[in-house]
Amino acid sequence: MSDWQKTNWRSKPRIQMPDYTDSVALEAIEAKLSQFPPLVFAGEARRLKAHLAAAGRGEAFLLQGGDCAESFDQFSADAIRDTFKVMLQMAMVLTYGAKVPVVKVGRMAGQFAKPRSAPTEVINGVELPSYRGDIINELAFTPEARSPNPSKMLQAYTQAAATLNLLRAFSTGGYADVNQVHAWTLGFTESEKAEAYREMANRITDTLDFMNAAGVTKETAHTLQSVDFYTSHEGLLLEYEEALTRLDSTSGKWLAGSGHMIWIGDRTRQPDGAHVEFCSGVLNPIGLKCGPTTTADDLKVLMEKLNPENEEGKLTLIARFGAGKAAEHLPRLVQAVKEVGAHVTWVCDPMHGNTIKSATGYKTRPFERVLGEVRDFFAVHKAEGTIPGGVHFEMTGQDVTECTGGLYDVTEENLSDRYHTACDPRLNASQSLELAFLVSEELSQQRGK
Ligand code: PEP
Ligand code: CO
């Protein structure tokens, strides 16, 4: 929109953002961030948009994944490498089922701010502000730690820049070579328990052998050695987003320079709210979470605001209803999209509608329910004749015990062993890969290939 300004969101209702008490300190940080280089470039965001457009048409498939919340404490090269590695493995398996390229987008290099169900938390009669992610405050339950501190935005920027730097190096430096990725995947399928997936892995081996024999070697196929890998996060903390927003001189449009794709969460998608206002003016591809309370009318208004030119690849709708609930909610939204002839890319987030509290007190997500929602999502699209364009997971390459179930059967009793998430429970490396095999099967059935 021509009258869009990156500050317009400030006149809208401010929700799920901290009330910074020291406005002088806040302004100083914003001024500093505004001088820093953007983390991504407009051409990259446009390229991702083209890939997402292809996913919307069924000519590609989106794999979006990473931490619920990145954390300052757990920041390490190994953690980034491991998540990147599992995503490449998953992508290889999904490519096999989908028979189309897989678009890889990390919830990485900026996924720091969290919406919360309550503004405060009470422990033993003491009430303090809720933890809102490392870019805002700290998890420790003290008044100092919970007070929002604007200087954390600088640390988040630095961590995002270093993360993206490493991801770019991995993407092009030989680490993402297709043969190497396959060798890792074989490691998983060699285990006794992964018997069911071995056949698919063997077929992938045959395909790679054939390509090698046919002369598609590293030298002739640069794309087999390097990958496109994009970043995304919830665009929640708008002071941070605004400060990194830059004018793209080529197109005269505004770029959110904090990541390639930003999404609007289920709690902040009010059509007249600050987050929708901000996202309506940037050229990046935008994700919109759709939950049980999203009505067909809301969605129509949101599509008009967020994608007024009905550009393909601009808007990704991320359905997150919960296992067994997609059939109740998704059809009305799919039909609304069809009614207005909107271009969207439909993606399934089977995590956020399937969070439960275990008997041992941990927040968890049963693997079966996660898988169940993916299946529901595919079934609705099949019935409606529309395209399931991708999946969105909270996952890590680390061997954590946060979601129950899967081949190695994490039980409620095991949850305390390695429960490290800074927010919601994530699939661990083996659960992620297992899910990729299962989604791959769904995809090959859906596509009839
Ligand atoms: C998230 O993606 O971490 C999140 C909070 O999701 P939602 O907005 O869908 O609840
Ligand atoms: Co989450």
Short mmCIF file of C-alpha atoms and ligand atoms in Angstrom, two decimals:
data_model
loop_
_atom_site.label_atom_id
_atom_site.label_comp_id
_atom_site.label_asym_id
_atom_site.label_seq_id
_atom_site.Cartn_x
_atom_site.Cartn_y
_atom_site.Cartn_z
CA MET A 1 0.00 0.00 0.00
CA SER A 2 1.41 3.36 -0.97
CA ASP A 3 0.56 5.12 2.30
CA TRP A 4 2.16 2.37 4.36
CA GLN A 5 4.87 3.47 6.77
CA LYS A 6 6.96 1.18 8.91
CA THR A 7 5.79 3.11 12.00
CA ASN A 8 2.03 2.88 11.30
CA TRP A 9 1.62 -0.13 13.58
CA ARG A 10 2.31 2.18 16.54
CA SER A 11 -1.15 3.69 16.35
CA LYS A 12 -2.82 0.26 16.58
CA PRO A 13 -3.63 -1.78 19.68
CA ARG A 14 -0.39 -3.10 21.13
CA ILE A 15 -0.76 -6.69 22.25
CA GLN A 16 1.69 -9.47 23.19
CA MET A 17 4.53 -6.95 23.29
CA PRO A 18 6.32 -5.78 26.43
CA ASP A 19 5.74 -2.39 28.00
CA TYR A 20 9.26 -1.05 28.11
CA THR A 21 9.52 1.32 31.04
CA ASP A 22 12.68 3.15 30.00
CA SER A 23 11.70 4.86 26.75
CA VAL A 24 15.04 6.65 26.43
CA ALA A 25 16.94 3.37 26.54
CA LEU A 26 14.45 1.83 24.10
CA GLU A 27 14.87 4.64 21.58
CA ALA A 28 18.65 4.44 21.79
CA ILE A 29 18.53 0.72 20.99
CA GLU A 30 16.11 1.25 18.12
CA ALA A 31 18.39 3.95 16.70
CA LYS A 32 21.36 1.63 16.90
CA LEU A 33 19.54 -1.29 15.27
CA SER A 34 18.36 0.98 12.50
CA GLN A 35 21.97 1.60 11.53
CA PHE A 36 22.91 -2.08 11.45
CA PRO A 37 22.86 -3.92 8.13
CA PRO A 38 19.74 -5.93 7.31
CA LEU A 39 20.22 -9.68 7.71
CA VAL A 40 18.59 -10.60 4.43
CA PHE A 41 18.18 -8.99 1.04
CA ALA A 42 15.13 -8.23 -1.05
CA GLY A 43 16.17 -10.52 -3.91
CA GLU A 44 16.31 -13.46 -1.51
CA ALA A 45 12.86 -12.71 -0.12
CA ARG A 46 11.52 -12.51 -3.66
CA ARG A 47 13.14 -15.82 -4.56
CA LEU A 48 11.57 -17.48 -1.54
CA LYS A 49 8.24 -16.01 -2.60
CA ALA A 50 8.62 -17.67 -6.00
CA HIS A 51 9.37 -21.01 -4.30
CA LEU A 52 6.34 -20.64 -2.04
CA ALA A 53 4.22 -19.82 -5.07
CA ALA A 54 5.38 -23.12 -6.56
CA ALA A 55 4.46 -24.91 -3.30
CA GLY A 56 1.00 -23.35 -3.51
CA ARG A 57 0.57 -24.85 -6.98
CA GLY A 58 1.86 -28.28 -5.90
CA GLU A 59 5.13 -27.85 -7.79
CA ALA A 60 7.21 -27.69 -4.60
CA PHE A 61 6.70 -28.54 -0.93
CA LEU A 62 7.61 -26.38 2.07
CA LEU A 63 9.50 -27.75 5.04
CA GLN A 64 9.61 -25.13 7.77
CA GLY A 65 11.12 -26.07 11.11
CA GLY A 66 13.23 -25.21 14.08
CA ASP A 67 13.01 -24.25 17.73
CA CYS A 68 9.86 -22.91 19.29
CA ALA A 69 12.13 -20.22 20.70
CA GLU A 70 15.82 -19.76 20.05
CA SER A 71 17.71 -19.09 23.24
CA PHE A 72 20.83 -17.16 24.15
CA ASP A 73 22.03 -19.91 26.50
CA GLN A 74 21.73 -22.77 24.05
CA PHE A 75 23.31 -20.88 21.16
CA SER A 76 26.04 -23.07 19.65
CA ALA A 77 27.44 -24.04 16.28
CA ASP A 78 26.65 -27.69 17.00
CA ALA A 79 23.00 -27.00 17.69
CA ILE A 80 22.65 -25.00 14.47
CA ARG A 81 24.49 -27.66 12.48
CA ASP A 82 22.37 -30.47 13.89
CA THR A 83 19.05 -28.77 13.13
CA PHE A 84 20.26 -27.84 9.65
CA LYS A 85 21.40 -31.43 9.10
CA VAL A 86 18.09 -32.97 10.17
CA MET A 87 16.18 -30.54 7.98
CA LEU A 88 18.28 -31.57 4.97
CA GLN A 89 17.66 -35.23 5.73
CA MET A 90 13.94 -34.61 6.09
CA ALA A 91 13.96 -32.63 2.85
CA MET A 92 15.60 -35.49 1.00
CA VAL A 93 12.99 -37.95 2.25
CA LEU A 94 10.14 -35.56 1.45
CA THR A 95 11.48 -34.88 -2.03
CA TYR A 96 11.27 -38.58 -2.64
CA GLY A 97 7.59 -38.71 -1.71
CA ALA A 98 6.53 -35.39 -3.18
CA LYS A 99 8.57 -35.76 -6.39
CA VAL A 100 8.99 -32.00 -6.33
CA PRO A 101 11.67 -29.75 -4.80
CA VAL A 102 11.44 -29.12 -1.07
CA VAL A 103 11.72 -25.49 0.03
CA LYS A 104 13.70 -25.37 3.26
CA VAL A 105 12.91 -22.61 5.75
CA GLY A 106 14.30 -22.60 9.29
CA ARG A 107 12.55 -21.17 12.32
CA MET A 108 16.00 -19.79 12.92
CA ALA A 109 18.10 -16.63 13.08
CA GLY A 110 15.41 -14.48 14.66
CA GLN A 111 12.85 -16.72 16.40
CA PHE A 112 13.21 -15.11 19.81
CA ALA A 113 9.94 -13.42 20.81
CA LYS A 114 7.03 -15.43 22.21
CA PRO A 115 3.34 -14.68 22.66
CA ARG A 116 2.03 -15.92 26.00
CA SER A 117 -1.40 -16.97 27.19
CA ALA A 118 -1.15 -14.78 30.32
CA PRO A 119 0.72 -11.49 30.84
CA THR A 120 1.91 -12.52 34.29
CA GLU A 121 2.86 -15.69 36.10
CA VAL A 122 2.22 -16.44 39.77
CA ILE A 123 4.51 -18.77 41.72
CA ASN A 124 4.02 -19.25 45.46
CA GLY A 125 1.91 -16.13 45.63
CA VAL A 126 4.49 -13.96 43.81
CA GLU A 127 3.32 -12.37 40.55
CA LEU A 128 5.82 -11.38 37.87
CA PRO A 129 5.60 -10.63 34.12
CA SER A 130 5.59 -13.76 31.97
CA TYR A 131 8.75 -14.81 30.17
CA ARG A 132 8.40 -13.58 26.54
CA GLY A 133 11.53 -14.94 24.90
CA ASP A 134 15.20 -14.04 25.18
CA ILE A 135 14.87 -10.95 23.00
CA ILE A 136 12.59 -9.47 25.69
CA ASN A 137 13.34 -10.82 29.17
CA GLU A 138 14.73 -13.85 31.01
CA LEU A 139 13.21 -17.10 32.20
CA ALA A 140 14.50 -16.86 35.81
CA PHE A 141 11.69 -15.97 38.19
CA THR A 142 13.03 -12.72 39.64
CA PRO A 143 11.77 -9.15 39.12
CA GLU A 144 15.04 -8.14 37.38
CA ALA A 145 15.08 -11.14 35.03
CA ARG A 146 11.43 -10.73 34.06
CA SER A 147 11.61 -7.02 33.45
CA PRO A 148 11.75 -6.31 29.68
CA ASN A 149 15.16 -5.05 28.65
CA PRO A 150 15.49 -3.41 25.21
CA SER A 151 19.23 -4.08 24.96
CA LYS A 152 18.40 -7.76 24.49
CA MET A 153 17.38 -6.83 20.94
CA LEU A 154 21.05 -6.20 20.15
CA GLN A 155 22.06 -9.60 21.44
CA ALA A 156 19.27 -11.20 19.40
CA TYR A 157 20.47 -9.36 16.29
CA THR A 158 24.05 -10.52 16.86
CA GLN A 159 22.98 -14.12 17.41
CA ALA A 160 20.73 -14.02 14.35
CA ALA A 161 23.57 -12.62 12.21
CA ALA A 162 26.01 -15.31 13.41
CA THR A 163 23.42 -18.05 12.90
CA LEU A 164 22.63 -16.91 9.40
CA ASN A 165 26.33 -16.67 8.61
CA LEU A 166 26.84 -20.29 9.60
CA LEU A 167 23.74 -21.43 7.71
CA ARG A 168 24.96 -19.69 4.58
CA ALA A 169 28.36 -21.38 4.97
CA PHE A 170 26.77 -24.82 5.45
CA SER A 171 24.45 -24.25 2.49
CA THR A 172 27.21 -23.64 0.00
CA GLY A 173 30.38 -25.01 1.57
CA GLY A 174 29.93 -28.70 0.71
CA TYR A 175 28.14 -29.68 3.91
CA ALA A 176 24.84 -29.92 2.05
CA ASP A 177 26.14 -32.24 -0.66
CA VAL A 178 23.32 -34.62 -1.52
CA ASN A 179 25.49 -37.74 -1.10
CA GLN A 180 26.58 -36.68 2.33
CA VAL A 181 23.03 -35.97 3.40
CA HIS A 182 21.99 -39.38 2.19
CA ALA A 183 24.77 -41.06 4.17
CA TRP A 184 23.36 -39.49 7.34
CA THR A 185 19.85 -40.65 6.45
CA LEU A 186 21.13 -44.19 5.98
CA GLY A 187 22.51 -44.04 9.51
CA PHE A 188 18.95 -43.61 10.76
CA THR A 189 17.42 -46.32 8.62
CA GLU A 190 20.08 -48.87 9.59
CA SER A 191 18.66 -49.09 13.09
CA GLU A 192 16.51 -52.14 13.84
CA LYS A 193 13.51 -50.01 14.53
CA ALA A 194 13.61 -48.12 11.25
CA GLU A 195 12.97 -51.24 9.20
CA ALA A 196 9.82 -49.76 7.72
CA TYR A 197 11.78 -46.89 6.21
CA ARG A 198 14.68 -48.89 4.84
CA GLU A 199 12.96 -49.64 1.58
CA MET A 200 12.45 -45.97 0.82
CA ALA A 201 16.08 -45.24 1.73
CA ASN A 202 17.17 -48.01 -0.65
CA ARG A 203 15.15 -46.50 -3.42
CA ILE A 204 16.77 -43.14 -2.78
CA THR A 205 20.19 -44.85 -2.98
CA ASP A 206 19.24 -46.35 -6.34
CA THR A 207 18.22 -42.95 -7.64
CA LEU A 208 21.47 -41.34 -6.55
CA ASP A 209 23.48 -44.22 -8.04
CA PHE A 210 21.61 -43.79 -11.28
CA MET A 211 22.30 -40.07 -11.34
CA ASN A 212 25.99 -40.69 -10.76
CA ALA A 213 26.07 -43.34 -13.47
CA ALA A 214 24.27 -41.01 -15.85
CA GLY A 215 26.99 -38.45 -15.39
CA VAL A 216 25.19 -36.07 -13.03
CA THR A 217 28.27 -35.54 -10.94
CA LYS A 218 29.28 -32.91 -8.47
CA GLU A 219 31.01 -31.01 -11.22
CA THR A 220 28.00 -30.93 -13.51
CA ALA A 221 25.39 -30.40 -10.83
CA HIS A 222 26.32 -27.57 -8.59
CA THR A 223 22.83 -27.59 -7.11
CA LEU A 224 23.43 -31.03 -5.66
CA GLN A 225 26.22 -29.68 -3.52
CA SER A 226 24.57 -26.53 -2.31
CA VAL A 227 21.05 -25.80 -1.10
CA ASP A 228 18.78 -22.83 -0.72
CA PHE A 229 18.01 -22.39 2.93
CA TYR A 230 15.85 -19.55 4.19
CA THR A 231 15.08 -18.11 7.63
CA SER A 232 11.79 -17.20 9.27
CA HIS A 233 10.37 -16.16 12.61
CA GLU A 234 7.21 -14.78 14.16
CA GLY A 235 7.23 -11.02 13.57
CA LEU A 236 6.10 -10.31 17.09
CA LEU A 237 8.38 -7.66 18.55
CA LEU A 238 7.59 -4.81 16.22
CA GLU A 239 10.22 -2.38 17.55
CA TYR A 240 12.85 -4.90 16.39
CA GLU A 241 11.09 -5.50 13.07
CA GLU A 242 10.63 -1.82 12.34
CA ALA A 243 14.28 -1.01 13.08
CA LEU A 244 15.44 -3.63 10.57
CA THR A 245 12.97 -2.61 7.85
CA ARG A 246 14.67 -1.10 4.82
CA LEU A 247 13.68 0.36 1.49
CA ASP A 248 14.56 -1.89 -1.43
CA SER A 249 15.94 0.47 -4.01
CA THR A 250 15.21 -1.88 -6.92
CA SER A 251 11.47 -2.07 -6.34
CA GLY A 252 10.82 0.93 -4.09
CA LYS A 253 9.17 -1.48 -1.62
CA TRP A 254 9.92 -2.13 2.04
CA LEU A 255 11.78 -5.21 3.18
CA ALA A 256 11.61 -6.64 6.70
CA GLY A 257 15.36 -7.20 6.94
CA SER A 258 15.19 -9.47 10.00
CA GLY A 259 14.52 -12.70 8.06
CA HIS A 260 13.29 -13.97 4.73
CA MET A 261 9.78 -14.84 5.86
CA ILE A 262 7.88 -13.57 8.87
CA TRP A 263 4.64 -14.91 10.21
CA ILE A 264 1.75 -13.63 12.28
CA GLY A 265 0.88 -15.78 15.30
CA ASP A 266 -2.53 -17.14 16.22
CA ARG A 267 -2.84 -14.61 19.04
CA THR A 268 -1.90 -11.50 17.07
CA ARG A 269 -3.86 -11.83 13.83
CA GLN A 270 -6.56 -9.24 14.60
CA PRO A 271 -7.38 -7.60 11.24
CA ASP A 272 -7.04 -4.13 12.81
CA GLY A 273 -4.12 -4.98 15.05
CA ALA A 274 -0.52 -3.81 15.01
CA HIS A 275 0.96 -7.04 13.65
CA VAL A 276 -1.29 -7.28 10.63
CA GLU A 277 -0.68 -3.59 9.93
CA PHE A 278 3.09 -4.06 9.99
CA CYS A 279 3.07 -7.20 7.85
CA SER A 280 0.72 -5.66 5.29
CA GLY A 281 3.42 -3.31 4.02
CA VAL A 282 6.58 -5.38 3.64
CA LEU A 283 7.55 -7.23 0.49
CA ASN A 284 8.55 -10.47 2.29
CA PRO A 285 6.45 -13.60 2.08
CA ILE A 286 4.11 -13.61 5.08
CA GLY A 287 2.83 -16.55 7.08
CA LEU A 288 -0.52 -16.40 8.87
CA LYS A 289 -1.38 -18.92 11.55
CA CYS A 290 -4.97 -20.11 11.31
CA GLY A 291 -6.48 -21.63 14.44
CA PRO A 292 -9.86 -22.90 15.65
CA THR A 293 -11.13 -19.34 16.19
CA THR A 294 -10.30 -18.11 12.68
CA THR A 295 -13.57 -17.47 10.88
CA ALA A 296 -14.07 -17.49 7.12
CA ASP A 297 -14.88 -13.76 7.24
CA ASP A 298 -11.73 -12.95 9.24
CA LEU A 299 -9.67 -14.87 6.77
CA LYS A 300 -11.16 -13.02 3.80
CA VAL A 301 -10.38 -9.66 5.40
CA LEU A 302 -6.87 -10.79 6.31
CA MET A 303 -6.13 -12.08 2.81
CA GLU A 304 -7.25 -8.77 1.35
CA LYS A 305 -5.05 -6.82 3.78
CA LEU A 306 -1.98 -9.00 3.59
CA ASN A 307 -2.08 -9.76 -0.10
CA PRO A 308 -4.13 -7.04 -1.80
CA GLU A 309 -2.63 -7.79 -5.21
CA ASN A 310 -3.30 -11.52 -4.84
CA GLU A 311 0.32 -12.27 -5.57
CA GLU A 312 1.27 -15.97 -5.63
CA GLY A 313 3.68 -16.99 -2.88
CA LYS A 314 2.99 -13.87 -0.82
CA LEU A 315 0.71 -15.50 1.73
CA THR A 316 1.21 -18.85 3.43
CA LEU A 317 -1.67 -20.04 5.60
CA ILE A 318 -0.39 -22.18 8.46
CA ALA A 319 -3.21 -24.35 9.80
CA ARG A 320 -2.85 -25.36 13.47
CA PHE A 321 -6.01 -26.88 14.85
CA GLY A 322 -5.10 -30.07 16.71
CA ALA A 323 -5.49 -33.71 15.74
CA GLY A 324 -9.10 -34.55 14.98
CA LYS A 325 -10.05 -30.88 14.61
CA ALA A 326 -8.88 -30.09 11.10
CA ALA A 327 -12.00 -31.65 9.62
CA GLU A 328 -14.10 -29.28 11.71
CA HIS A 329 -12.21 -26.06 10.93
CA LEU A 330 -10.11 -26.36 7.81
CA PRO A 331 -12.89 -26.87 5.22
CA ARG A 332 -14.56 -23.51 5.95
CA LEU A 333 -11.22 -21.74 5.48
CA VAL A 334 -10.28 -23.66 2.35
CA GLN A 335 -13.72 -22.83 0.95
CA ALA A 336 -13.32 -19.14 1.83
CA VAL A 337 -10.06 -19.07 -0.09
CA LYS A 338 -11.71 -20.74 -3.07
CA GLU A 339 -14.70 -18.37 -2.96
CA VAL A 340 -12.57 -15.28 -3.38
CA GLY A 341 -10.08 -16.93 -5.73
CA ALA A 342 -7.14 -16.05 -3.50
CA HIS A 343 -3.66 -17.41 -4.12
CA VAL A 344 -2.34 -18.97 -0.92
CA THR A 345 0.04 -21.74 0.07
CA TRP A 346 -1.52 -24.11 2.61
CA VAL A 347 0.81 -25.47 5.27
CA CYS A 348 0.19 -27.71 8.30
CA ASP A 349 1.59 -26.88 11.75
CA PRO A 350 0.69 -30.04 13.70
CA MET A 351 2.43 -28.82 16.85
CA HIS A 352 0.50 -25.94 18.40
CA GLY A 353 -2.92 -27.58 18.55
CA ASN A 354 -1.49 -30.71 20.16
CA THR A 355 0.20 -29.50 23.31
CA ILE A 356 -0.86 -31.29 26.49
CA LYS A 357 0.34 -31.38 30.06
CA SER A 358 1.81 -34.77 30.95
CA ALA A 359 1.09 -36.53 34.23
CA THR A 360 4.64 -35.60 35.24
CA GLY A 361 3.88 -31.91 34.76
CA TYR A 362 5.81 -31.30 31.53
CA LYS A 363 4.23 -29.72 28.48
CA THR A 364 4.46 -32.33 25.75
CA ARG A 365 3.09 -33.36 22.35
CA PRO A 366 2.34 -36.99 21.55
CA PHE A 367 3.97 -38.05 18.26
CA GLU A 368 0.78 -39.86 17.23
CA ARG A 369 -1.27 -36.68 17.53
CA VAL A 370 1.27 -34.69 15.54
CA LEU A 371 1.13 -37.30 12.79
CA GLY A 372 -2.65 -37.47 13.11
CA GLU A 373 -3.04 -33.77 12.37
CA VAL A 374 -0.80 -34.04 9.32
CA ARG A 375 -3.01 -36.85 8.04
CA ASP A 376 -6.19 -34.84 8.72
CA PHE A 377 -4.68 -31.92 6.82
CA PHE A 378 -3.93 -34.07 3.79
CA ALA A 379 -7.39 -35.64 3.92
CA VAL A 380 -9.18 -32.26 3.93
CA HIS A 381 -7.17 -31.04 0.95
CA LYS A 382 -7.87 -34.22 -0.90
CA ALA A 383 -11.60 -33.84 -0.27
CA GLU A 384 -11.57 -30.16 -1.28
CA GLY A 385 -9.36 -30.68 -4.32
CA THR A 386 -6.79 -28.21 -2.99
CA ILE A 387 -3.05 -28.44 -2.50
CA PRO A 388 -1.27 -29.36 0.75
CA GLY A 389 1.78 -27.15 0.26
CA GLY A 390 3.99 -27.94 3.22
CA VAL A 391 4.60 -28.65 6.88
CA HIS A 392 5.75 -26.52 9.80
CA PHE A 393 7.39 -28.27 12.77
CA GLU A 394 8.95 -27.38 16.09
CA MET A 395 12.02 -29.57 16.04
CA THR A 396 15.67 -29.76 16.89
CA GLY A 397 18.63 -31.82 15.77
CA GLN A 398 19.43 -32.53 19.42
CA ASP A 399 18.46 -35.74 21.16
CA VAL A 400 15.94 -34.17 23.51
CA THR A 401 13.00 -35.78 25.28
CA GLU A 402 10.20 -33.25 24.90
CA CYS A 403 7.55 -34.91 22.71
CA THR A 404 6.37 -38.41 23.62
CA GLY A 405 6.26 -41.41 21.28
CA GLY A 406 8.10 -42.20 18.07
CA LEU A 407 10.33 -45.16 17.26
CA TYR A 408 12.42 -44.77 20.37
CA ASP A 409 9.27 -44.28 22.37
CA VAL A 410 9.87 -41.34 24.65
CA THR A 411 7.48 -41.90 27.55
CA GLU A 412 6.00 -39.39 29.98
CA GLU A 413 8.45 -40.71 32.57
CA ASN A 414 11.41 -39.98 30.21
CA LEU A 415 10.45 -36.37 29.62
CA SER A 416 12.63 -35.08 32.44
CA ASP A 417 15.79 -36.75 31.00
CA ARG A 418 16.64 -34.13 28.39
CA TYR A 419 13.90 -31.51 28.41
CA HIS A 420 15.72 -28.38 27.22
CA THR A 421 13.28 -26.28 25.25
CA ALA A 422 13.09 -22.57 25.94
CA CYS A 423 9.35 -22.73 25.24
CA ASP A 424 7.24 -25.44 23.56
CA PRO A 425 8.25 -29.14 23.26
CA ARG A 426 10.13 -30.01 20.06
CA LEU A 427 10.47 -33.20 18.04
CA ASN A 428 13.96 -34.61 18.45
CA ALA A 429 16.16 -35.62 15.52
CA SER A 430 14.84 -39.16 15.19
CA GLN A 431 11.20 -38.17 15.67
CA SER A 432 11.66 -35.49 12.99
CA LEU A 433 13.11 -37.91 10.49
CA GLU A 434 10.49 -40.52 11.26
CA LEU A 435 7.79 -37.95 10.67
CA ALA A 436 9.41 -37.01 7.36
CA PHE A 437 9.17 -40.65 6.23
CA LEU A 438 5.52 -40.77 7.21
CA VAL A 439 4.68 -37.44 5.55
CA SER A 440 6.56 -38.63 2.48
CA GLU A 441 4.25 -41.62 2.28
CA GLU A 442 1.21 -39.36 2.58
CA LEU A 443 2.59 -37.21 -0.19
CA SER A 444 3.23 -40.03 -2.56
CA GLN A 445 -0.31 -41.31 -2.00
CA GLN A 446 -1.82 -37.86 -2.38
CA ARG A 447 0.05 -37.17 -5.55
CA GLY A 448 -0.68 -40.67 -6.82
CA LYS A 449 2.95 -41.17 -7.69
C1 PEP B 1 4.67 -20.65 17.55
O1 PEP B 1 4.73 -20.89 16.33
O2 PEP B 1 5.62 -20.86 18.33
C2 PEP B 1 3.38 -20.18 18.11
C3 PEP B 1 3.30 -19.50 19.23
O3 PEP B 1 2.33 -20.56 17.34
P1 PEP B 1 0.81 -20.09 17.35
O4 PEP B 1 0.82 -18.62 17.13
O5 PEP B 1 0.24 -20.85 16.20
O6 PEP B 1 0.21 -20.50 18.66
CO CO B 2 5.76 -22.81 19.74
#
